[in-house]
């Protein structure tokens, strides 16, 4: 197929770009995909407007970036277990993923990206927000960067003694959970991570972070509280 002319237009100062000149329902040649991949590296979040794709086409596009990361908690679509739906009604007051987080950071090898396909969106509200953790790291003083270097954080999917994810998600009518009880899932990751392709350093922090490994809660929480601001 002839290479598509890919255009990336920044949408904000910190991150994000609209991608024009691409139809995700069609096969992408390597040159076009490389341009999209580079736009993701440059802008962290990219948007494709006015797309009409099937679940198979969404998966095919995702596989160009690497293997598919199966969600340990969510139940996927009947014929596409690696895609799960979030269905909301106008009267549903509950929020899914309404805290700052990194998707599946509690797994041993978190996914490198998440692909969202919005089929029907409200006229106002319901925003999905993104934060540039490169910028968050760059804003730290050199002394703070040195102090955080080498630290690891314990990331948990469920916290013992608190309502489980399954219990909380039962309130969300448009989200389906896996029936099996996988228990508390937790992994340690560096607090400061270097991107494997760009080499840029970023903070790896979010709502799944329970504490800094090797520290007590009392020692850890003031540091995490500062970084979460």
CSV table of C-alpha atoms in Angstrom, one decimal:
chain,number,residue,atom,x,y,z
A,1,UNK,CA,0.0,0.0,0.0
A,2,UNK,CA,1.2,3.5,-0.7
A,3,UNK,CA,2.5,5.3,2.3
A,4,UNK,CA,0.0,7.6,4.0
A,5,UNK,CA,0.9,11.2,4.7
A,6,UNK,CA,1.0,11.4,8.5
A,7,UNK,CA,0.6,14.7,10.2
A,8,UNK,CA,1.0,15.3,13.9
A,9,UNK,CA,-0.4,18.5,15.3
A,10,UNK,CA,0.3,19.2,19.0
A,11,UNK,CA,-2.8,19.9,21.1
A,12,UNK,CA,-1.2,21.1,24.3
A,13,UNK,CA,2.1,22.3,25.6
A,14,UNK,CA,2.8,19.3,27.9
A,15,UNK,CA,1.8,16.4,25.7
A,16,UNK,CA,-0.6,15.2,23.1
A,17,UNK,CA,-1.0,15.4,19.3
A,18,UNK,CA,-3.8,14.9,16.8
A,19,UNK,CA,-2.8,12.5,14.0
A,20,UNK,CA,-4.2,13.3,10.6
A,21,UNK,CA,-3.9,11.5,7.3
A,22,UNK,CA,-4.4,7.9,8.5
A,23,UNK,CA,-7.2,5.4,8.3
A,24,UNK,CA,-6.8,2.8,11.0
A,25,UNK,CA,-9.3,0.5,9.2
A,26,UNK,CA,-6.7,-0.1,6.5
A,27,UNK,CA,-3.4,-1.9,6.6
A,28,UNK,CA,-0.5,0.5,7.5
A,29,UNK,CA,2.7,0.2,5.6
A,30,UNK,CA,5.9,0.3,7.6
A,31,UNK,CA,6.7,3.9,6.8
A,32,UNK,CA,3.3,5.1,8.0
A,33,UNK,CA,3.5,3.0,11.1
A,34,UNK,CA,7.0,4.3,11.9
A,35,UNK,CA,5.7,7.9,11.6
A,36,UNK,CA,2.9,7.1,14.1
A,37,UNK,CA,5.3,5.3,16.4
A,38,UNK,CA,7.6,8.3,16.4
A,39,UNK,CA,4.7,10.7,17.1
A,40,UNK,CA,3.8,8.6,20.1
A,41,UNK,CA,7.4,8.8,21.4
A,42,UNK,CA,7.5,12.6,20.7
A,43,UNK,CA,4.1,13.5,22.1
A,44,UNK,CA,3.3,10.7,24.7
A,45,UNK,CA,-0.4,10.6,23.7
A,46,UNK,CA,-1.8,10.7,20.2
A,47,UNK,CA,-5.4,11.0,19.0
A,48,UNK,CA,-7.0,9.6,15.8
A,49,UNK,CA,-10.3,11.3,15.1
A,50,UNK,CA,-13.3,10.1,13.0
A,51,UNK,CA,-12.1,6.5,12.9
A,52,UNK,CA,-14.4,3.5,12.2
A,53,UNK,CA,-12.7,0.3,13.2
A,54,UNK,CA,-13.7,-3.2,14.2
A,55,UNK,CA,-12.3,-5.0,17.3
A,56,UNK,CA,-10.1,-7.1,14.9
A,57,UNK,CA,-8.7,-3.9,13.4
A,58,UNK,CA,-8.0,-2.4,16.8
A,59,UNK,CA,-6.1,-5.5,17.8
A,60,UNK,CA,-4.1,-5.6,14.6
A,61,UNK,CA,-3.1,-2.0,15.2
A,62,UNK,CA,-2.1,-2.7,18.8
A,63,UNK,CA,0.0,-5.7,17.7
A,64,UNK,CA,2.2,-3.4,15.6
A,65,UNK,CA,3.5,-2.0,18.8
A,66,UNK,CA,4.2,-5.4,20.5
A,67,UNK,CA,2.5,-8.2,22.3
A,68,UNK,CA,-1.0,-7.7,23.8
A,69,UNK,CA,-1.1,-7.3,27.6
A,70,UNK,CA,-4.1,-9.3,29.0
A,71,UNK,CA,-5.8,-7.5,31.8
A,72,UNK,CA,-5.7,-9.7,35.0
A,73,UNK,CA,-9.0,-8.3,36.4
A,74,UNK,CA,-11.3,-7.3,33.6
A,75,UNK,CA,-13.4,-9.6,31.5
A,76,UNK,CA,-13.0,-9.0,27.8
A,77,UNK,CA,-15.5,-9.1,24.9
A,78,UNK,CA,-16.9,-12.6,24.2
A,79,UNK,CA,-14.9,-13.1,21.0
A,80,UNK,CA,-12.1,-10.7,21.9
A,81,UNK,CA,-10.9,-11.3,25.5
A,82,UNK,CA,-8.1,-8.7,25.1
A,83,UNK,CA,-10.5,-5.9,24.6
A,84,UNK,CA,-12.9,-4.9,27.4
A,85,UNK,CA,-15.8,-2.5,27.2
A,86,UNK,CA,-16.7,0.4,29.5
A,87,UNK,CA,-20.4,1.1,29.1
A,88,UNK,CA,-21.9,4.1,30.9
A,89,UNK,CA,-25.5,5.4,31.1
A,90,UNK,CA,-26.4,9.1,31.6
A,91,UNK,CA,-27.6,8.3,35.1
A,92,UNK,CA,-24.7,6.2,36.3
A,93,UNK,CA,-22.9,8.2,39.0
A,94,UNK,CA,-19.9,5.9,39.4
A,95,UNK,CA,-16.5,6.6,38.0
A,96,UNK,CA,-14.2,4.0,36.4
A,97,UNK,CA,-10.5,4.8,36.7
A,98,UNK,CA,-11.2,8.3,38.2
A,99,UNK,CA,-7.8,8.6,40.0
A,100,UNK,CA,-4.3,9.3,38.6
A,101,UNK,CA,-2.9,5.9,37.6
A,102,UNK,CA,-0.7,4.0,35.2
A,103,UNK,CA,-2.6,1.1,33.6
A,104,UNK,CA,-1.7,-2.3,35.2
A,105,UNK,CA,1.5,-0.9,36.9
A,106,UNK,CA,1.0,-3.6,39.5
A,107,UNK,CA,1.9,-6.4,37.0
A,108,UNK,CA,5.5,-7.6,36.6
A,109,UNK,CA,5.7,-6.1,33.1
A,110,UNK,CA,3.3,-3.2,32.6
A,111,UNK,CA,2.0,-2.4,29.1
A,112,UNK,CA,3.8,0.2,27.2
A,113,UNK,CA,0.6,1.9,26.1
A,114,UNK,CA,-3.2,1.7,26.1
A,115,UNK,CA,-5.4,2.1,23.1
A,116,UNK,CA,-8.8,3.6,23.8
A,117,UNK,CA,-11.6,3.6,21.1
A,118,UNK,CA,-14.4,6.0,22.0
A,119,UNK,CA,-17.6,4.8,20.3
A,120,UNK,CA,-20.1,7.2,21.9
A,121,UNK,CA,-19.1,10.2,24.1
A,122,UNK,CA,-21.2,12.8,26.0
A,123,UNK,CA,-21.5,16.3,24.8
A,124,UNK,CA,-19.7,17.5,28.0
A,125,UNK,CA,-17.7,15.9,30.8
A,126,UNK,CA,-16.4,12.3,30.9
A,127,UNK,CA,-12.9,13.5,30.1
A,128,UNK,CA,-9.9,11.2,30.1
A,129,UNK,CA,-6.9,13.1,31.4
A,130,UNK,CA,-3.2,12.5,30.9
A,131,UNK,CA,-0.1,13.7,32.7
A,132,UNK,CA,3.5,14.0,31.4
A,133,UNK,CA,5.7,12.2,33.9
A,134,UNK,CA,8.8,13.2,32.0
A,135,UNK,CA,8.0,16.8,32.9
A,136,UNK,CA,7.2,15.8,36.5
A,137,UNK,CA,10.7,14.3,36.8
A,138,UNK,CA,12.4,17.2,35.0
A,139,UNK,CA,10.8,19.7,37.5
A,140,UNK,CA,12.5,18.0,40.5
A,141,UNK,CA,15.7,19.5,41.9
A,142,UNK,CA,19.0,17.7,41.2
A,143,UNK,CA,19.2,16.8,44.9
A,144,UNK,CA,15.7,15.2,44.9
A,145,UNK,CA,16.6,13.3,41.7
A,146,UNK,CA,19.7,11.9,43.3
A,147,UNK,CA,17.7,10.9,46.4
A,148,UNK,CA,15.1,9.1,44.4
A,149,UNK,CA,17.5,7.3,42.1
A,150,UNK,CA,17.6,3.6,42.8
A,151,UNK,CA,14.4,3.5,44.9
A,152,UNK,CA,11.7,1.1,44.0
A,153,UNK,CA,8.0,1.3,44.7
A,154,UNK,CA,5.6,-1.5,45.6
A,155,UNK,CA,2.6,-1.3,43.2
A,156,UNK,CA,-0.5,-3.2,44.2
A,157,UNK,CA,-3.8,-4.1,42.5
A,158,UNK,CA,-5.7,-4.7,45.7
A,159,UNK,CA,-4.8,-3.7,49.2
A,160,UNK,CA,-5.3,-6.1,52.1
A,161,UNK,CA,-7.9,-4.9,54.6
A,162,UNK,CA,-9.6,-2.7,52.1
A,163,UNK,CA,-12.4,-3.3,49.7
A,164,UNK,CA,-11.2,-5.4,46.8
A,165,UNK,CA,-11.2,-4.3,43.2
A,166,UNK,CA,-13.9,-6.9,42.5
A,167,UNK,CA,-16.2,-5.4,45.3
A,168,UNK,CA,-15.7,-1.9,44.1
A,169,UNK,CA,-16.3,-2.7,40.4
A,170,UNK,CA,-19.5,-4.5,41.2
A,171,UNK,CA,-21.0,-1.0,41.5
A,172,UNK,CA,-20.0,-0.3,37.9
A,173,UNK,CA,-22.8,-1.8,35.8
A,174,UNK,CA,-21.0,-1.3,32.5
A,175,UNK,CA,-17.8,-3.1,33.5
A,176,UNK,CA,-17.3,-6.9,33.7
A,177,UNK,CA,-14.9,-8.6,36.0
A,178,UNK,CA,-13.2,-12.0,35.7
A,179,UNK,CA,-14.9,-14.5,38.0
A,180,UNK,CA,-11.8,-16.2,39.4
A,181,UNK,CA,-10.2,-14.6,42.5
A,182,UNK,CA,-6.6,-13.8,41.6
A,183,UNK,CA,-5.9,-12.4,45.0
A,184,UNK,CA,-3.6,-9.5,45.8
A,185,UNK,CA,-1.3,-8.8,42.8
A,186,UNK,CA,1.8,-6.7,43.5
A,187,UNK,CA,5.1,-5.9,41.8
A,188,UNK,CA,8.1,-3.7,42.5
A,189,UNK,CA,9.2,-1.2,39.9
A,190,UNK,CA,11.8,1.6,39.9
A,191,UNK,CA,10.4,4.9,41.0
A,192,UNK,CA,12.5,6.6,38.3
A,193,UNK,CA,12.3,4.8,35.0
A,194,UNK,CA,14.2,5.3,31.7
A,195,UNK,CA,12.2,4.9,28.5
A,196,UNK,CA,13.7,1.9,26.6
A,197,UNK,CA,13.6,3.8,23.2
A,198,UNK,CA,14.1,7.5,24.1
A,199,UNK,CA,16.2,7.1,27.2
A,200,UNK,CA,14.2,9.9,28.9
A,201,UNK,CA,13.7,9.6,32.6
A,202,UNK,CA,10.2,9.8,34.2
A,203,UNK,CA,8.4,9.4,37.5
A,204,UNK,CA,6.6,6.0,37.8
A,205,UNK,CA,3.9,6.9,40.3
A,206,UNK,CA,0.2,6.6,40.6
A,207,UNK,CA,-2.7,5.4,42.7
A,208,UNK,CA,-1.4,1.8,42.6
A,209,UNK,CA,1.8,2.8,44.5
A,210,UNK,CA,1.5,1.5,48.1
A,211,UNK,CA,4.9,2.5,49.5
A,212,UNK,CA,8.6,2.8,48.7
A,213,UNK,CA,10.3,-0.6,49.0
A,214,UNK,CA,12.4,-0.9,52.1
A,215,UNK,CA,10.8,2.0,53.9
A,216,UNK,CA,8.1,2.1,56.6
A,217,UNK,CA,4.8,3.8,55.7
A,218,UNK,CA,5.8,6.7,57.9
A,219,UNK,CA,9.0,7.2,56.0
A,220,UNK,CA,7.5,6.6,52.6
A,221,UNK,CA,4.3,8.6,52.6
A,222,UNK,CA,5.8,12.1,52.9
A,223,UNK,CA,8.0,11.5,49.9
A,224,UNK,CA,5.1,9.9,47.9
A,225,UNK,CA,2.8,12.7,49.0
A,226,UNK,CA,5.2,15.3,47.7
A,227,UNK,CA,5.6,13.5,44.3
A,228,UNK,CA,1.9,13.2,43.9
A,229,UNK,CA,1.2,16.9,44.2
